[in-house]
Amino acid sequence: MPNPSTFSGNPGSRPPTSAVRQRSRWVERFLDGWSVYRKNTIGRIGLTLLGLFGLMAAASYIPQWVNPIYHPMTGVDPLISHSTGPSLQHWLGTDYIGRDIFSQLLAGARVAFMVGISSALISILFGTTIGMVAGYAGRRTDVVLMRLADMIMVMPTLLVVLILSALFGQLNIWVIVVVIALFRWPGVARVIRSQTLSLRHRPFIEAARVSGASHLRIIFRHILPNVMPLALLYMTFRVTSAIIIEAALAFLGFGDPGTVSWGMMLQWVWKTGHMFQAPYWLLPPGICISLITMAFYMTGRAMDDVLDPRLRKEETQA
Amino acid sequence: MTTALLEVDNLSIGYRTTTGIDLAVDGVSFRVDRGGSLGLVGESGCGKTTIGMGLMRLLASNARIVSGQVRFEGEDLTTVSEERMREIRWRRISMIFQAAMNALNPVHRVQDQIAEAIITHEPGLSSHAVAHRTRSLFELVKIPEDRLQDYPHQFSGGMRQRVIIAMALACNPSLIIADEPTTALDVIVQNQILRAIGTFQKEMNIGMIFISHDLAVVADVCTHIGVMHAGSLVEYGLRQEVLDCPGHPYTQMLVNSLLTLSDEPADLSSLVGPTGTNGPAMSGGCPVHTMCQNATAACRREQADWVALSTTHRVRCQHAGEQP
Amino acid sequence: MGLKRFILRRLVEIAVIFFVIMTVLFILFRLAPGDPVSRMVDPSMTPEDARLLMESMGLDQPVWTQYLYYLKNAATGNMGVSFHYGEPVTHILLNRLPNTMLLFTTSIIISALLGVFLGKIAAWKRGERTDTLMTIGALFCHTLFLPWLALIMIWFFAYWLGWFPITGMVSPDVWIDPDAGFVVKALDVLHHMALPLMTLVLIHFGSYLLVMRSSMLETLKDDYILTARAKGLDEKTIRDHHAAPNAALPVVTTVGLSLAFSINGGALTETVFTWPGLGRELVFAVSHADYPLAQAAFLLIAIVVLLANLVVDVLYAYLDPRIRY
């Protein structure tokens, strides 16, 4: 086995290195990408917005700690029992039973991140695995899996969750997260599959196969690290669609009644007939949903710009 | 001497780069007569395609004509307005492109694409007249009439090239610029196309500039031959002169690489050293001095002036005319 | 391959997918907690009616036979009786279908046309202010939350400005009026449709614009554009006649890919604007535990989406001669 350190150093053509080397290679690639990302204006704006929302999510625990009347779900101000406008006590006013809107907004940020990221993670896990298997195994497995992906892609996710909710009653937030993930993986799978297809015939894969590596080992040790950046990129898009679907569900009244999400807030405005008189209640949740969507999209686009030339560079080096 | 159809005088075309302007074409002069044809030969990157684009003023946005004149039918094409240029394009000068490329629009029928050229430049014609001319053009290039309604992807490479030729002839131009028209075709088809082009040209008395990297192809159909390298014209003369007595070492190499069935194995001994630099002209020195056996210090220092080997044959070499 | 054979093959595929969906639904219905029978038969029905209904739907039979009854009934259009309306479900839904088609189709067509038109201009004026404005505008609209936008539209245009009605598809007095002619009624519907249509178009045109723009930028590198220039054609002709038709093809593909997304949006829009369509009926049925109605509405929407996919594919084949011949 040739000594790795004497191998002509191109990232793509190096043989499997030890774990330590691999870790430092990852760090180096990440820092590399970060320096390019930093220069991208869109990426910077996106990340800033995300940071803002992250702060909101973290801060969501504060209001009820300060004073129980600020609890988003159960906090009732003894002095107010209807919707009022912004005041010193309630920065964004109160909803129809006197709960503080601002703390609801903060809680919504927390829910958005939770729903978005967990749903996206599950989607990616599923989609990447299926994509890699389909791309690697080829022929019939590939055809079957892609057919399945096509069928699922055609289904309108929102309506599917609606039907499930009809049958199984009010759905728990985690069930919603999982179901959304189960219907959004085809998009990722397709992309990962084509990437795997192009990687399958690279020399280093051939080398691994010749040296007796099992298929599983090849998939997870060699192909996965190379498709990972692409998977992470697509994760940002999955996050946005998960957030939007959950918000739409909550808006229609089928969300988890125990969670305060921005969609839920909009449902309350709408259903209690306050939409014309309470802009302080109507506007913030909608603006937040749109901004967080834009933030994730911008981050994704910037990542795309970073990864694209690098992917191409790796192609020519390997 | 009859007035030339096209006279190119010291034309230079350059590309804007971060460091200034790189010349892709450096001080090129030649003429084309009515009914005559000039073959521009050279390796890829020597600037011959750029000349073709430059004559039509179809250069990329980062390229421009730096100096020189292009006298065509009494006008200087380097200075006419864009509107006038659009009128001249296709009506007086048309182009034949490589058929392998997407030269034809995939979503329009070929008949419509040819008709479009006619209608743009002769708006007064009735649709009947346009259809008639399209049909006769197809007859001319020997494509069956029932293929008029087809789309480009339904034609084979050779047939597509015929369509492109028919389209180029549509407005009865005085000059045709053919840029590698046979490169993507197999040999038999190549021959047919060359025959066809030669026939039209003579029958319709059209002037022609035939751009190719293949001297064999050019040697077949052209009356004059111009050899280019690294942006400069290094030899120019009548076909027979250039082929029989190539004055420039580079031309000699090209001629010697011509393989014919009857000859003895080609003499490739004159190919010496690396194939030299290509692309935009480098400053100083003869562009082929790295390849040439007889290169001297003078060659490395500066490019030679033109040396006339005959009234119609000139060469740009310090040692032209000297016997090896 | 021939267009007819292509359509036939796709119809078979659609039938298979639909069959799978139906089967999955059947299984889910049986898996869900509670009594499956009470799910199809309104508990408030009289016992005789209930028994008749149960027999016609095979609910007193073993599971496998029930499945066959289920399939047979679906084929004949007997999907049960709505709890809420007390009428056969098929009847209600077929009444709603044209309303959804009207809104859905119109919104997609207008969004696509708008996206193509603006995207074409944005690409042509690449890098200039027009381009930046359009791209940002498209992105902005694309990230708006649909129900929220709908509420804002109602608030602004219907409540504040009073230009459009707040809810519904028709004004009751116009609809009932025996003297009102077709034109009057049509105009009334259009008046009601304006806001939901605007909302849908605003949300969707953005992605079409962006796709058209990048597609145009790619197309402009193609060789036939050079040929068109060499022919002496003017810039506008080259852009509209040569580049745009080729660049628009990926937009058609995008429309197809985003149909599921569009239907989600359609359901939300119908609900907020109280537009009596399939989407709204589904939401209504689910929130009132009207199972027969919910199931049938879902299946009907599924068919609509599948057929819409087919229409888009056929359209693409029609527009791109390389596929047709």
PDB file of C-alpha atoms in Angstrom, chain B residues 45-211:
ATOM      1  CA  GLY B  45      -6.519  29.556 -32.759  1.00  0.00           C
ATOM      2  CA  CYS B  46      -4.536  31.238 -35.519  1.00  0.00           C
ATOM      3  CA  GLY B  47      -7.200  33.856 -35.997  1.00  0.00           C
ATOM      4  CA  LYS B  48      -8.827  32.771 -39.231  1.00  0.00           C
ATOM      5  CA  THR B  49     -12.279  32.408 -37.721  1.00  0.00           C
ATOM      6  CA  THR B  50     -11.871  35.747 -36.024  1.00  0.00           C
ATOM      7  CA  ILE B  51     -11.258  37.336 -39.413  1.00  0.00           C
ATOM      8  CA  GLY B  52     -14.456  35.788 -40.701  1.00  0.00           C
ATOM      9  CA  MET B  53     -16.428  37.123 -37.736  1.00  0.00           C
ATOM     10  CA  GLY B  54     -14.707  40.447 -37.982  1.00  0.00           C
ATOM     11  CA  LEU B  55     -15.626  40.927 -41.624  1.00  0.00           C
ATOM     12  CA  MET B  56     -19.278  40.467 -40.710  1.00  0.00           C
ATOM     13  CA  ARG B  57     -18.838  42.531 -37.559  1.00  0.00           C
ATOM     14  CA  LEU B  58     -20.090  39.627 -35.472  1.00  0.00           C
ATOM     15  CA  LEU B  59     -17.300  39.695 -32.957  1.00  0.00           C
ATOM     16  CA  ALA B  60     -17.867  38.891 -29.306  1.00  0.00           C
ATOM     17  CA  SER B  61     -18.519  41.810 -27.031  1.00  0.00           C
ATOM     18  CA  ASN B  62     -14.992  41.842 -25.658  1.00  0.00           C
ATOM     19  CA  ALA B  63     -13.381  41.945 -29.102  1.00  0.00           C
ATOM     20  CA  ARG B  64     -13.062  44.783 -31.519  1.00  0.00           C
ATOM     21  CA  ILE B  65     -11.442  45.811 -34.743  1.00  0.00           C
ATOM     22  CA  VAL B  66      -8.374  47.718 -33.647  1.00  0.00           C
ATOM     23  CA  SER B  67      -7.203  49.048 -36.985  1.00  0.00           C
ATOM     24  CA  GLY B  68      -7.384  48.534 -40.689  1.00  0.00           C
ATOM     25  CA  GLN B  69      -9.932  48.784 -43.445  1.00  0.00           C
ATOM     26  CA  VAL B  70     -12.329  46.377 -45.067  1.00  0.00           C
ATOM     27  CA  ARG B  71     -13.368  47.699 -48.459  1.00  0.00           C
ATOM     28  CA  PHE B  72     -16.378  45.930 -49.855  1.00  0.00           C
ATOM     29  CA  GLU B  73     -18.406  47.119 -52.840  1.00  0.00           C
ATOM     30  CA  GLY B  74     -17.393  50.673 -52.219  1.00  0.00           C
ATOM     31  CA  GLU B  75     -17.956  50.754 -48.462  1.00  0.00           C
ATOM     32  CA  ASP B  76     -15.597  50.379 -45.535  1.00  0.00           C
ATOM     33  CA  LEU B  77     -17.197  47.756 -43.354  1.00  0.00           C
ATOM     34  CA  THR B  78     -15.213  48.790 -40.306  1.00  0.00           C
ATOM     35  CA  THR B  79     -16.913  52.163 -40.204  1.00  0.00           C
ATOM     36  CA  VAL B  80     -20.454  51.685 -41.491  1.00  0.00           C
ATOM     37  CA  SER B  81     -23.341  51.973 -39.036  1.00  0.00           C
ATOM     38  CA  GLU B  82     -24.771  48.888 -37.364  1.00  0.00           C
ATOM     39  CA  GLU B  83     -27.998  49.390 -39.275  1.00  0.00           C
ATOM     40  CA  ARG B  84     -26.233  49.409 -42.612  1.00  0.00           C
ATOM     41  CA  MET B  85     -24.230  46.380 -41.532  1.00  0.00           C
ATOM     42  CA  ARG B  86     -27.457  44.518 -40.837  1.00  0.00           C
ATOM     43  CA  GLU B  87     -28.607  45.306 -44.322  1.00  0.00           C
ATOM     44  CA  ILE B  88     -25.352  44.040 -45.775  1.00  0.00           C
ATOM     45  CA  ARG B  89     -25.374  40.877 -43.710  1.00  0.00           C
ATOM     46  CA  TRP B  90     -26.685  37.956 -45.685  1.00  0.00           C
ATOM     47  CA  ARG B  91     -27.876  40.149 -48.539  1.00  0.00           C
ATOM     48  CA  ARG B  92     -24.406  40.905 -49.782  1.00  0.00           C
ATOM     49  CA  ILE B  93     -22.216  38.728 -47.568  1.00  0.00           C
ATOM     50  CA  SER B  94     -23.478  35.490 -46.137  1.00  0.00           C
ATOM     51  CA  MET B  95     -21.934  32.695 -44.129  1.00  0.00           C
ATOM     52  CA  ILE B  96     -21.807  28.946 -44.201  1.00  0.00           C
ATOM     53  CA  PHE B  97     -21.293  27.462 -40.748  1.00  0.00           C
ATOM     54  CA  GLN B  98     -20.258  24.094 -39.509  1.00  0.00           C
ATOM     55  CA  ALA B  99     -23.219  21.715 -39.711  1.00  0.00           C
ATOM     56  CA  ALA B 100     -22.351  19.853 -36.555  1.00  0.00           C
ATOM     57  CA  MET B 101     -23.145  22.926 -34.591  1.00  0.00           C
ATOM     58  CA  ASN B 102     -26.635  24.008 -33.774  1.00  0.00           C
ATOM     59  CA  ALA B 103     -26.482  26.408 -36.648  1.00  0.00           C
ATOM     60  CA  LEU B 104     -30.150  25.942 -37.390  1.00  0.00           C
ATOM     61  CA  ASN B 105     -32.883  26.759 -34.903  1.00  0.00           C
ATOM     62  CA  PRO B 106     -34.313  23.455 -33.652  1.00  0.00           C
ATOM     63  CA  VAL B 107     -37.880  24.666 -33.265  1.00  0.00           C
ATOM     64  CA  HIS B 108     -38.383  26.178 -36.704  1.00  0.00           C
ATOM     65  CA  ARG B 109     -38.902  24.314 -39.945  1.00  0.00           C
ATOM     66  CA  VAL B 110     -36.037  24.679 -42.418  1.00  0.00           C
ATOM     67  CA  GLN B 111     -38.301  26.226 -44.999  1.00  0.00           C
ATOM     68  CA  ASP B 112     -39.230  28.979 -42.576  1.00  0.00           C
ATOM     69  CA  GLN B 113     -35.630  29.630 -41.669  1.00  0.00           C
ATOM     70  CA  ILE B 114     -34.627  30.109 -45.291  1.00  0.00           C
ATOM     71  CA  ALA B 115     -37.714  32.161 -46.013  1.00  0.00           C
ATOM     72  CA  GLU B 116     -36.914  34.364 -43.036  1.00  0.00           C
ATOM     73  CA  ALA B 117     -33.632  35.385 -44.616  1.00  0.00           C
ATOM     74  CA  ILE B 118     -35.340  36.252 -47.881  1.00  0.00           C
ATOM     75  CA  ILE B 119     -38.190  38.155 -46.292  1.00  0.00           C
ATOM     76  CA  THR B 120     -35.906  40.199 -44.068  1.00  0.00           C
ATOM     77  CA  HIS B 121     -33.908  41.559 -46.971  1.00  0.00           C
ATOM     78  CA  GLU B 122     -36.480  41.620 -49.735  1.00  0.00           C
ATOM     79  CA  PRO B 123     -39.697  42.549 -47.965  1.00  0.00           C
ATOM     80  CA  GLY B 124     -41.423  43.395 -51.181  1.00  0.00           C
ATOM     81  CA  LEU B 125     -41.543  39.853 -52.450  1.00  0.00           C
ATOM     82  CA  SER B 126     -44.857  38.060 -52.412  1.00  0.00           C
ATOM     83  CA  SER B 127     -45.123  34.927 -50.309  1.00  0.00           C
ATOM     84  CA  HIS B 128     -45.551  33.008 -53.520  1.00  0.00           C
ATOM     85  CA  ALA B 129     -42.258  34.294 -54.842  1.00  0.00           C
ATOM     86  CA  VAL B 130     -40.533  33.493 -51.567  1.00  0.00           C
ATOM     87  CA  ALA B 131     -41.867  29.946 -51.594  1.00  0.00           C
ATOM     88  CA  HIS B 132     -40.784  29.552 -55.179  1.00  0.00           C
ATOM     89  CA  ARG B 133     -37.284  30.673 -54.448  1.00  0.00           C
ATOM     90  CA  THR B 134     -37.032  28.398 -51.427  1.00  0.00           C
ATOM     91  CA  ARG B 135     -38.067  25.481 -53.560  1.00  0.00           C
ATOM     92  CA  SER B 136     -35.535  26.278 -56.260  1.00  0.00           C
ATOM     93  CA  LEU B 137     -32.788  26.650 -53.668  1.00  0.00           C
ATOM     94  CA  PHE B 138     -33.545  23.195 -52.376  1.00  0.00           C
ATOM     95  CA  GLU B 139     -33.445  21.919 -55.939  1.00  0.00           C
ATOM     96  CA  LEU B 140     -30.094  23.560 -56.377  1.00  0.00           C
ATOM     97  CA  VAL B 141     -28.569  21.777 -53.419  1.00  0.00           C
ATOM     98  CA  LYS B 142     -30.310  18.571 -54.387  1.00  0.00           C
ATOM     99  CA  ILE B 143     -32.575  18.055 -51.400  1.00  0.00           C
ATOM    100  CA  PRO B 144     -35.968  16.491 -52.165  1.00  0.00           C
ATOM    101  CA  GLU B 145     -38.798  18.980 -52.031  1.00  0.00           C
ATOM    102  CA  ASP B 146     -40.810  16.971 -49.511  1.00  0.00           C
ATOM    103  CA  ARG B 147     -38.149  17.720 -46.884  1.00  0.00           C
ATOM    104  CA  LEU B 148     -38.914  21.426 -46.899  1.00  0.00           C
ATOM    105  CA  GLN B 149     -41.326  21.129 -43.992  1.00  0.00           C
ATOM    106  CA  ASP B 150     -38.947  19.144 -41.823  1.00  0.00           C
ATOM    107  CA  TYR B 151     -37.092  20.258 -38.747  1.00  0.00           C
ATOM    108  CA  PRO B 152     -33.293  20.480 -38.594  1.00  0.00           C
ATOM    109  CA  HIS B 153     -32.826  17.463 -36.338  1.00  0.00           C
ATOM    110  CA  GLN B 154     -34.471  15.259 -38.946  1.00  0.00           C
ATOM    111  CA  PHE B 155     -31.607  15.792 -41.374  1.00  0.00           C
ATOM    112  CA  SER B 156     -28.303  13.977 -41.452  1.00  0.00           C
ATOM    113  CA  GLY B 157     -25.109  16.005 -41.096  1.00  0.00           C
ATOM    114  CA  GLY B 158     -24.503  16.217 -44.811  1.00  0.00           C
ATOM    115  CA  MET B 159     -28.076  17.175 -45.609  1.00  0.00           C
ATOM    116  CA  ARG B 160     -28.029  19.798 -42.887  1.00  0.00           C
ATOM    117  CA  GLN B 161     -24.956  21.279 -44.465  1.00  0.00           C
ATOM    118  CA  ARG B 162     -26.765  21.477 -47.790  1.00  0.00           C
ATOM    119  CA  VAL B 163     -29.610  23.294 -46.077  1.00  0.00           C
ATOM    120  CA  ILE B 164     -27.115  25.742 -44.640  1.00  0.00           C
ATOM    121  CA  ILE B 165     -25.621  26.252 -48.083  1.00  0.00           C
ATOM    122  CA  ALA B 166     -29.045  26.805 -49.575  1.00  0.00           C
ATOM    123  CA  MET B 167     -29.750  29.334 -46.862  1.00  0.00           C
ATOM    124  CA  ALA B 168     -26.483  31.122 -47.564  1.00  0.00           C
ATOM    125  CA  LEU B 169     -27.387  31.440 -51.236  1.00  0.00           C
ATOM    126  CA  ALA B 170     -30.914  32.636 -50.515  1.00  0.00           C
ATOM    127  CA  CYS B 171     -30.371  36.346 -51.137  1.00  0.00           C
ATOM    128  CA  ASN B 172     -27.868  36.035 -53.978  1.00  0.00           C
ATOM    129  CA  PRO B 173     -24.928  37.430 -52.062  1.00  0.00           C
ATOM    130  CA  SER B 174     -21.729  38.607 -53.709  1.00  0.00           C
ATOM    131  CA  LEU B 175     -19.476  37.063 -51.101  1.00  0.00           C
ATOM    132  CA  ILE B 176     -19.746  33.966 -48.972  1.00  0.00           C
ATOM    133  CA  ILE B 177     -17.624  33.239 -45.933  1.00  0.00           C
ATOM    134  CA  ALA B 178     -17.463  29.521 -45.283  1.00  0.00           C
ATOM    135  CA  ASP B 179     -16.117  28.618 -41.835  1.00  0.00           C
ATOM    136  CA  GLU B 180     -15.036  24.992 -41.610  1.00  0.00           C
ATOM    137  CA  PRO B 181     -18.056  23.822 -43.590  1.00  0.00           C
ATOM    138  CA  THR B 182     -16.854  20.292 -44.036  1.00  0.00           C
ATOM    139  CA  THR B 183     -15.045  19.616 -40.802  1.00  0.00           C
ATOM    140  CA  ALA B 184     -17.693  17.514 -39.118  1.00  0.00           C
ATOM    141  CA  LEU B 185     -18.580  15.443 -42.137  1.00  0.00           C
ATOM    142  CA  ASP B 186     -17.205  12.127 -43.280  1.00  0.00           C
ATOM    143  CA  VAL B 187     -14.960  12.051 -46.308  1.00  0.00           C
ATOM    144  CA  ILE B 188     -17.384  11.121 -49.052  1.00  0.00           C
ATOM    145  CA  VAL B 189     -19.950  13.673 -47.968  1.00  0.00           C
ATOM    146  CA  GLN B 190     -17.164  16.168 -47.579  1.00  0.00           C
ATOM    147  CA  ASN B 191     -16.259  15.697 -51.187  1.00  0.00           C
ATOM    148  CA  GLN B 192     -19.833  16.144 -52.357  1.00  0.00           C
ATOM    149  CA  ILE B 193     -20.202  19.324 -50.394  1.00  0.00           C
ATOM    150  CA  LEU B 194     -16.978  20.719 -51.774  1.00  0.00           C
ATOM    151  CA  ARG B 195     -18.082  19.944 -55.311  1.00  0.00           C
ATOM    152  CA  ALA B 196     -21.402  21.606 -54.651  1.00  0.00           C
ATOM    153  CA  ILE B 197     -19.828  24.731 -53.212  1.00  0.00           C
ATOM    154  CA  GLY B 198     -17.412  24.960 -56.097  1.00  0.00           C
ATOM    155  CA  THR B 199     -20.216  24.659 -58.651  1.00  0.00           C
ATOM    156  CA  PHE B 200     -22.416  27.370 -57.162  1.00  0.00           C
ATOM    157  CA  GLN B 201     -19.578  29.657 -56.753  1.00  0.00           C
ATOM    158  CA  LYS B 202     -18.607  29.484 -60.369  1.00  0.00           C
ATOM    159  CA  GLU B 203     -22.143  29.534 -61.741  1.00  0.00           C
ATOM    160  CA  MET B 204     -23.245  32.458 -59.656  1.00  0.00           C
ATOM    161  CA  ASN B 205     -19.925  34.279 -59.790  1.00  0.00           C
ATOM    162  CA  ILE B 206     -19.746  34.565 -56.028  1.00  0.00           C
ATOM    163  CA  GLY B 207     -16.592  35.520 -54.213  1.00  0.00           C
ATOM    164  CA  MET B 208     -15.610  33.165 -51.447  1.00  0.00           C
ATOM    165  CA  ILE B 209     -13.506  32.998 -48.350  1.00  0.00           C
ATOM    166  CA  PHE B 210     -12.978  29.403 -47.309  1.00  0.00           C
ATOM    167  CA  ILE B 211     -11.711  29.022 -43.765  1.00  0.00           C
TER     168      ILE B 211
END
